[in-house]
Amino acid sequence: METYTIQEWLFREAAGRYDVDLAESGVLRQTVGDVEIDPAWDLDYTLDHGSDELRDALHTAYDPSVDDDVLVSTGGQEALYLLYRSALSVGDHVVTQSPGWQQAWAVPREIGCDVTAVRVTPRECPGTAMASAVNARTRMVVLTSPHNPLGTRISAQGSAELHRRCQEVGALLVVDEEYMHDYRSSLVHLGPGVLVVSSLSKMHGMPGLRTGWAIGPRDVIAGMRNYKRFTTVCNSVLCERIAARAVLETPRHLARFDSLHGPGLELLEDWVATRAEQLTLVEPQGTPFAWIELASGDADVIAKTALVDHRVLVMPESVFAPPDAGPSRALRVTFARPLPVLRAGLGALTSVLDDVRG
């Protein structure tokens, strides 16, 4: 497998070297003190496809079609990995997005698939471009909405167009919905042949639970479930009990998200406005992070300087793109943080950008 650039940056290059984290793409993390744990809970195995309690909570939240099933996974990333490994074969064609989540092109290529990574921009709906890339061999189309790292959403028209094209060739439309606010608005409701993935990591601020899920066609979910038996077998029963309650209490967690998102975005917008000759903000559509384009300079250099000289962590464009994608000209900055933390991080970036400007 190729090196996983996002994890390489976070877990090797940056680990232990930062005090301010504006890189992790979820809302400020919660603590064990924020959840209720019953000392009487047993520590047995749970079911391979997830506990009845958690799956029932997800059914209540999404209200999916009777033709769809639910699989609980170790984070959203495992759900996607199980999907690629169980549903794709050598020679299949996969359409995905760049910049994006490296797993979406790296794992299919490792399987032996032909992958088309459609270049997406903040100012164009990806639906048409991705639909145009679909051909008779396309087995799967992988979309992220809201998009990571751009922070934009596909339009209703764009998602409908892409779904129609997938239906024409029998391709599965896969939607990573990590930043979904309203589960009833999930694209799983587009119609048949759609599978969505999400987790508690981003909007709920609970990445340590490592609890995600996939909802989609029963036959696809069955294949993923069987593959999971060869990997992690099942999730932690303790984490699933906490997760079931968190799913049912999503409105409370979203209120916490909103309390950090609104003030943080206002501060970020004001900061970018003071550097309009250097920076362009792509207005985030409900994500805890924003994509900031650079008029000049190398995003990799800026990110590394912020880390080494100021102990501030942000994400450069290069970690979200294939090696042949070209210059790194943008930063992903997470702003759903307490204002003192965000101010400290933006202050450090100001110093770095001043040095770049000379």
CSV table of C-alpha atoms in Angstrom, one decimal, residues 18-317:
chain,number,residue,atom,x,y,z
A,18,TYR,CA,2.0,20.9,18.6
A,19,ASP,CA,0.0,22.6,21.3
A,20,VAL,CA,-2.8,24.1,19.1
A,21,ASP,CA,-4.7,21.7,17.0
A,22,LEU,CA,-6.5,23.3,14.0
A,23,ALA,CA,-6.1,20.1,11.9
A,24,GLU,CA,-8.3,17.4,13.3
A,25,SER,CA,-11.5,17.9,11.3
A,26,GLY,CA,-14.1,17.3,14.0
A,27,VAL,CA,-15.6,19.6,16.6
A,28,LEU,CA,-13.7,19.9,19.9
A,29,ARG,CA,-13.5,16.4,21.4
A,30,GLN,CA,-15.7,15.4,24.4
A,31,THR,CA,-14.4,13.7,27.5
A,32,VAL,CA,-15.4,10.5,29.4
A,33,GLY,CA,-17.1,12.9,31.9
A,34,ASP,CA,-19.5,14.0,29.2
A,35,VAL,CA,-21.1,10.5,28.9
A,36,GLU,CA,-22.9,8.2,31.2
A,37,ILE,CA,-21.4,4.8,31.9
A,38,ASP,CA,-23.2,2.1,33.9
A,39,PRO,CA,-20.7,0.1,36.0
A,40,ALA,CA,-23.0,-2.9,35.6
A,41,TRP,CA,-22.5,-3.1,31.8
A,42,ASP,CA,-20.8,-6.4,30.9
A,43,LEU,CA,-17.7,-6.5,28.7
A,44,ASP,CA,-18.9,-9.4,26.4
A,45,TYR,CA,-18.7,-9.4,22.6
A,46,THR,CA,-21.3,-7.5,20.8
A,47,LEU,CA,-22.9,-8.7,17.5
A,48,ASP,CA,-20.7,-8.6,14.3
A,49,HIS,CA,-23.1,-6.1,12.6
A,50,GLY,CA,-23.6,-4.0,15.7
A,51,SER,CA,-25.8,-4.3,18.8
A,52,ASP,CA,-29.5,-4.2,18.4
A,53,GLU,CA,-29.7,-1.1,20.6
A,54,LEU,CA,-27.3,0.9,18.3
A,55,ARG,CA,-28.8,-0.4,15.1
A,56,ASP,CA,-32.3,0.4,16.3
A,57,ALA,CA,-31.1,3.9,17.2
A,58,LEU,CA,-29.7,4.4,13.7
A,59,HIS,CA,-32.9,3.1,12.1
A,60,THR,CA,-34.8,5.6,14.2
A,61,ALA,CA,-32.4,8.4,13.2
A,62,TYR,CA,-32.4,7.7,9.4
A,63,ASP,CA,-35.7,5.9,8.8
A,64,PRO,CA,-34.1,4.0,5.8
A,65,SER,CA,-35.9,2.0,3.2
A,66,VAL,CA,-36.9,-1.5,4.1
A,67,ASP,CA,-34.5,-2.7,1.4
A,68,ASP,CA,-31.6,-1.2,3.3
A,69,ASP,CA,-29.6,-2.6,6.2
A,70,VAL,CA,-27.2,-1.2,8.8
A,71,LEU,CA,-23.7,-2.3,9.7
A,72,VAL,CA,-21.8,-0.8,12.6
A,73,SER,CA,-18.1,-0.5,12.1
A,74,THR,CA,-14.9,0.7,13.8
A,75,GLY,CA,-15.2,4.3,12.7
A,76,GLY,CA,-16.4,5.4,9.2
A,77,GLN,CA,-13.0,4.5,7.7
A,78,GLU,CA,-13.5,0.8,8.5
A,79,ALA,CA,-16.9,0.8,6.9
A,80,LEU,CA,-15.4,2.2,3.7
A,81,TYR,CA,-12.5,-0.3,3.8
A,82,LEU,CA,-14.9,-3.2,4.3
A,83,LEU,CA,-17.0,-1.9,1.4
A,84,TYR,CA,-14.1,-1.6,-1.0
A,85,ARG,CA,-12.7,-5.0,-0.1
A,86,SER,CA,-16.0,-6.9,-0.3
A,87,ALA,CA,-17.6,-5.2,-3.3
A,88,LEU,CA,-14.8,-4.4,-5.7
A,89,SER,CA,-12.8,-6.7,-8.0
A,90,VAL,CA,-9.8,-6.5,-10.3
A,91,GLY,CA,-10.8,-4.4,-13.4
A,92,ASP,CA,-13.7,-2.6,-11.9
A,93,HIS,CA,-13.9,1.1,-12.5
A,94,VAL,CA,-14.3,3.5,-9.5
A,95,VAL,CA,-15.0,7.3,-9.7
A,96,THR,CA,-14.0,9.4,-6.8
A,97,GLN,CA,-12.9,13.0,-5.9
A,98,SER,CA,-9.7,14.9,-5.6
A,99,PRO,CA,-8.8,16.6,-3.3
A,100,GLY,CA,-10.4,14.1,-1.0
A,101,TRP,CA,-9.9,11.1,1.3
A,102,GLN,CA,-6.9,9.0,0.1
A,103,GLN,CA,-8.5,5.7,1.0
A,104,ALA,CA,-11.1,6.3,-1.8
A,105,TRP,CA,-8.5,5.9,-4.5
A,106,ALA,CA,-5.6,4.0,-2.8
A,107,VAL,CA,-7.5,0.9,-1.6
A,108,PRO,CA,-9.4,0.4,-5.0
A,109,ARG,CA,-6.1,0.7,-6.8
A,110,GLU,CA,-4.5,-1.8,-4.5
A,111,ILE,CA,-7.4,-4.2,-5.3
A,112,GLY,CA,-6.6,-3.7,-9.0
A,113,CYS,CA,-9.4,-1.3,-10.0
A,114,ASP,CA,-9.2,1.5,-12.5
A,115,VAL,CA,-9.8,4.7,-10.6
A,116,THR,CA,-10.8,8.1,-12.0
A,117,ALA,CA,-10.2,10.9,-9.4
A,118,VAL,CA,-12.3,13.8,-10.6
A,119,ARG,CA,-10.8,17.1,-9.7
A,120,VAL,CA,-13.4,19.1,-7.7
A,121,THR,CA,-13.4,22.8,-7.0
A,122,PRO,CA,-15.3,24.9,-4.4
A,123,ARG,CA,-17.2,26.8,-7.1
A,124,GLU,CA,-18.5,23.9,-9.2
A,125,CYS,CA,-21.0,21.3,-8.2
A,126,PRO,CA,-19.2,17.9,-8.6
A,127,GLY,CA,-22.3,16.0,-9.7
A,128,THR,CA,-22.0,16.7,-13.5
A,129,ALA,CA,-18.2,16.1,-13.6
A,130,MET,CA,-18.5,12.9,-11.7
A,131,ALA,CA,-21.5,11.7,-13.7
A,132,SER,CA,-19.5,12.4,-16.9
A,133,ALA,CA,-16.7,10.1,-15.6
A,134,VAL,CA,-19.0,7.1,-15.2
A,135,ASN,CA,-18.8,4.4,-17.9
A,136,ALA,CA,-20.1,1.0,-18.5
A,137,ARG,CA,-17.4,-0.6,-16.3
A,138,THR,CA,-18.1,1.7,-13.3
A,139,ARG,CA,-18.8,-0.4,-10.3
A,140,MET,CA,-18.7,2.4,-7.6
A,141,VAL,CA,-18.9,6.2,-7.4
A,142,VAL,CA,-17.6,7.6,-4.1
A,143,LEU,CA,-18.8,11.0,-3.1
A,144,THR,CA,-18.2,13.1,0.1
A,145,SER,CA,-20.9,15.5,1.1
A,146,PRO,CA,-20.3,17.8,2.9
A,147,HIS,CA,-17.0,17.6,1.3
A,148,ASN,CA,-13.7,17.0,3.1
A,149,PRO,CA,-11.6,19.1,2.7
A,150,LEU,CA,-13.5,21.8,0.8
A,151,GLY,CA,-16.4,22.0,3.2
A,152,THR,CA,-19.0,22.3,0.4
A,153,ARG,CA,-22.2,20.3,-0.3
A,154,ILE,CA,-23.4,18.7,-3.5
A,155,SER,CA,-26.7,20.3,-4.6
A,156,ALA,CA,-30.0,18.4,-4.8
A,157,GLN,CA,-29.8,18.6,-8.6
A,158,GLY,CA,-26.2,17.4,-8.7
A,159,SER,CA,-26.9,14.4,-6.4
A,160,ALA,CA,-30.0,13.4,-8.4
A,161,GLU,CA,-28.0,13.6,-11.7
A,162,LEU,CA,-25.2,11.5,-10.3
A,163,HIS,CA,-27.7,9.0,-8.9
A,164,ARG,CA,-29.4,8.7,-12.3
A,165,ARG,CA,-26.1,8.0,-14.0
A,166,CYS,CA,-25.2,5.4,-11.5
A,167,GLN,CA,-28.5,3.7,-12.0
A,168,GLU,CA,-28.0,3.6,-15.7
A,169,VAL,CA,-24.9,1.5,-15.4
A,170,GLY,CA,-25.6,-0.4,-12.2
A,171,ALA,CA,-23.0,1.4,-10.2
A,172,LEU,CA,-23.3,1.8,-6.4
A,173,LEU,CA,-23.3,5.4,-5.2
A,174,VAL,CA,-21.4,5.7,-2.0
A,175,VAL,CA,-21.7,8.9,0.1
A,176,ASP,CA,-19.4,9.7,3.0
A,177,GLU,CA,-21.6,11.8,5.2
A,178,GLU,CA,-19.4,12.4,8.2
A,179,TYR,CA,-20.5,16.0,8.5
A,180,MET,CA,-24.3,15.4,8.1
A,181,HIS,CA,-26.4,17.4,10.5
A,182,ASP,CA,-29.9,15.9,9.8
A,183,TYR,CA,-29.9,12.2,9.2
A,184,ARG,CA,-33.4,12.4,7.6
A,185,SER,CA,-31.8,14.5,4.9
A,186,SER,CA,-29.2,11.7,4.2
A,187,LEU,CA,-28.6,10.9,0.5
A,188,VAL,CA,-29.5,7.3,1.4
A,189,HIS,CA,-33.1,8.5,0.6
A,190,LEU,CA,-32.2,9.3,-3.0
A,191,GLY,CA,-33.4,5.8,-4.0
A,192,PRO,CA,-32.0,2.3,-4.6
A,193,GLY,CA,-28.3,1.7,-5.1
A,194,VAL,CA,-27.0,4.2,-2.5
A,195,LEU,CA,-24.9,3.5,0.5
A,196,VAL,CA,-24.0,6.1,3.1
A,197,VAL,CA,-21.3,6.1,5.8
A,198,SER,CA,-21.0,8.2,8.9
A,199,SER,CA,-19.7,8.1,12.5
A,200,LEU,CA,-19.6,9.8,15.9
A,201,SER,CA,-16.2,11.2,15.3
A,202,LYS,CA,-16.8,14.6,13.7
A,203,MET,CA,-20.1,16.3,14.6
A,204,HIS,CA,-20.4,14.6,18.0
A,205,GLY,CA,-16.8,15.0,18.9
A,206,MET,CA,-16.3,11.4,19.9
A,207,PRO,CA,-13.6,9.9,17.7
A,208,GLY,CA,-12.2,7.9,20.6
A,209,LEU,CA,-15.3,5.7,20.5
A,210,ARG,CA,-14.2,4.5,17.1
A,211,THR,CA,-17.9,3.9,16.2
A,212,GLY,CA,-19.2,4.4,12.7
A,213,TRP,CA,-21.8,2.8,10.4
A,214,ALA,CA,-22.9,2.1,6.9
A,215,ILE,CA,-26.5,2.1,5.6
A,216,GLY,CA,-27.3,0.7,2.2
A,217,PRO,CA,-28.5,-2.3,0.1
A,218,ARG,CA,-28.8,-5.5,2.1
A,219,ASP,CA,-26.7,-7.6,-0.2
A,220,VAL,CA,-23.8,-5.0,-0.1
A,221,ILE,CA,-24.1,-4.8,3.7
A,222,ALA,CA,-24.1,-8.6,4.0
A,223,GLY,CA,-20.8,-8.7,2.1
A,224,MET,CA,-19.3,-6.1,4.3
A,225,ARG,CA,-20.5,-7.9,7.4
A,226,ASN,CA,-18.8,-11.1,6.3
A,227,TYR,CA,-15.5,-9.3,5.6
A,228,LYS,CA,-15.6,-7.7,9.0
A,229,ARG,CA,-15.7,-11.2,10.5
A,230,PHE,CA,-12.1,-11.6,9.1
A,231,THR,CA,-10.9,-8.3,10.5
A,232,THR,CA,-12.3,-6.8,13.8
A,233,VAL,CA,-15.1,-9.3,14.3
A,234,CYS,CA,-17.2,-6.8,16.2
A,235,ASN,CA,-16.9,-3.4,17.9
A,236,SER,CA,-16.5,-2.7,21.6
A,237,VAL,CA,-19.7,-3.4,23.4
A,238,LEU,CA,-18.9,-0.5,25.8
A,239,CYS,CA,-18.4,1.9,22.9
A,240,GLU,CA,-21.6,0.8,21.2
A,241,ARG,CA,-23.7,1.3,24.4
A,242,ILE,CA,-22.4,4.9,24.6
A,243,ALA,CA,-22.9,5.4,20.9
A,244,ALA,CA,-26.5,4.3,21.0
A,245,ARG,CA,-27.3,7.0,23.5
A,246,ALA,CA,-25.3,9.5,21.5
A,247,VAL,CA,-27.2,8.8,18.3
A,248,LEU,CA,-30.5,9.3,20.1
A,249,GLU,CA,-29.2,12.5,21.7
A,250,THR,CA,-27.8,14.0,18.4
A,251,PRO,CA,-29.8,17.3,18.8
A,252,ARG,CA,-27.9,17.9,22.1
A,253,HIS,CA,-24.6,17.2,20.5
A,254,LEU,CA,-25.4,19.4,17.5
A,255,ALA,CA,-26.2,22.3,19.9
A,256,ARG,CA,-22.7,21.9,21.3
A,257,PHE,CA,-21.3,21.9,17.8
A,258,ASP,CA,-23.2,25.1,17.0
A,259,SER,CA,-21.9,26.8,20.1
A,260,LEU,CA,-18.4,26.4,18.8
A,261,HIS,CA,-19.1,26.6,15.1
A,262,GLY,CA,-20.8,30.1,15.0
A,263,PRO,CA,-18.3,32.1,17.0
A,264,GLY,CA,-15.3,30.2,15.5
A,265,LEU,CA,-16.4,30.9,11.9
A,266,GLU,CA,-17.0,34.6,12.7
A,267,LEU,CA,-13.5,34.9,14.0
A,268,LEU,CA,-12.0,33.0,11.0
A,269,GLU,CA,-13.9,35.2,8.5
A,270,ASP,CA,-12.7,38.4,10.2
A,271,TRP,CA,-9.1,37.1,10.2
A,272,VAL,CA,-9.2,36.1,6.5
A,273,ALA,CA,-10.7,39.5,5.6
A,274,THR,CA,-7.6,41.2,7.1
A,275,ARG,CA,-5.5,39.3,4.6
A,276,ALA,CA,-7.6,39.4,1.5
A,277,GLU,CA,-4.6,39.9,-0.7
A,278,GLN,CA,-3.2,36.6,0.5
A,279,LEU,CA,-6.2,34.4,1.3
A,280,THR,CA,-9.6,33.4,0.0
A,281,LEU,CA,-12.0,31.6,2.3
A,282,VAL,CA,-14.3,29.0,0.8
A,283,GLU,CA,-17.5,29.4,2.9
A,284,PRO,CA,-18.0,26.2,4.8
A,285,GLN,CA,-21.5,24.6,4.5
A,286,GLY,CA,-21.9,23.2,8.0
A,287,THR,CA,-18.4,21.7,8.5
A,288,PRO,CA,-16.2,22.5,11.5
A,289,PHE,CA,-13.4,23.3,9.2
A,290,ALA,CA,-12.8,25.7,6.2
A,291,TRP,CA,-10.7,25.5,3.0
A,292,ILE,CA,-8.5,28.6,2.6
A,293,GLU,CA,-6.9,29.2,-0.7
A,294,LEU,CA,-3.5,30.9,-1.0
A,295,ALA,CA,-2.8,33.6,-3.6
A,296,SER,CA,0.9,32.5,-3.5
A,297,GLY,CA,3.2,30.4,-1.5
A,298,ASP,CA,3.5,26.7,-0.8
A,299,ALA,CA,0.9,25.3,1.7
A,300,ASP,CA,3.3,22.6,2.7
A,301,VAL,CA,5.9,25.1,3.7
A,302,ILE,CA,3.4,27.2,5.6
A,303,ALA,CA,2.0,24.2,7.5
A,304,LYS,CA,5.5,22.9,8.4
A,305,THR,CA,6.6,26.3,9.5
A,306,ALA,CA,3.5,26.7,11.7
A,307,LEU,CA,4.3,23.3,13.3
A,308,VAL,CA,8.0,23.7,13.8
A,309,ASP,CA,8.2,27.3,14.8
A,310,HIS,CA,4.8,27.9,16.5
A,311,ARG,CA,3.6,24.4,17.5
A,312,VAL,CA,0.3,24.9,15.6
A,313,LEU,CA,-1.1,22.1,13.4
A,314,VAL,CA,-3.1,22.7,10.2
A,315,MET,CA,-3.6,20.6,7.1
A,316,PRO,CA,-1.9,21.4,3.8
A,317,GLU,CA,-3.6,20.6,0.5
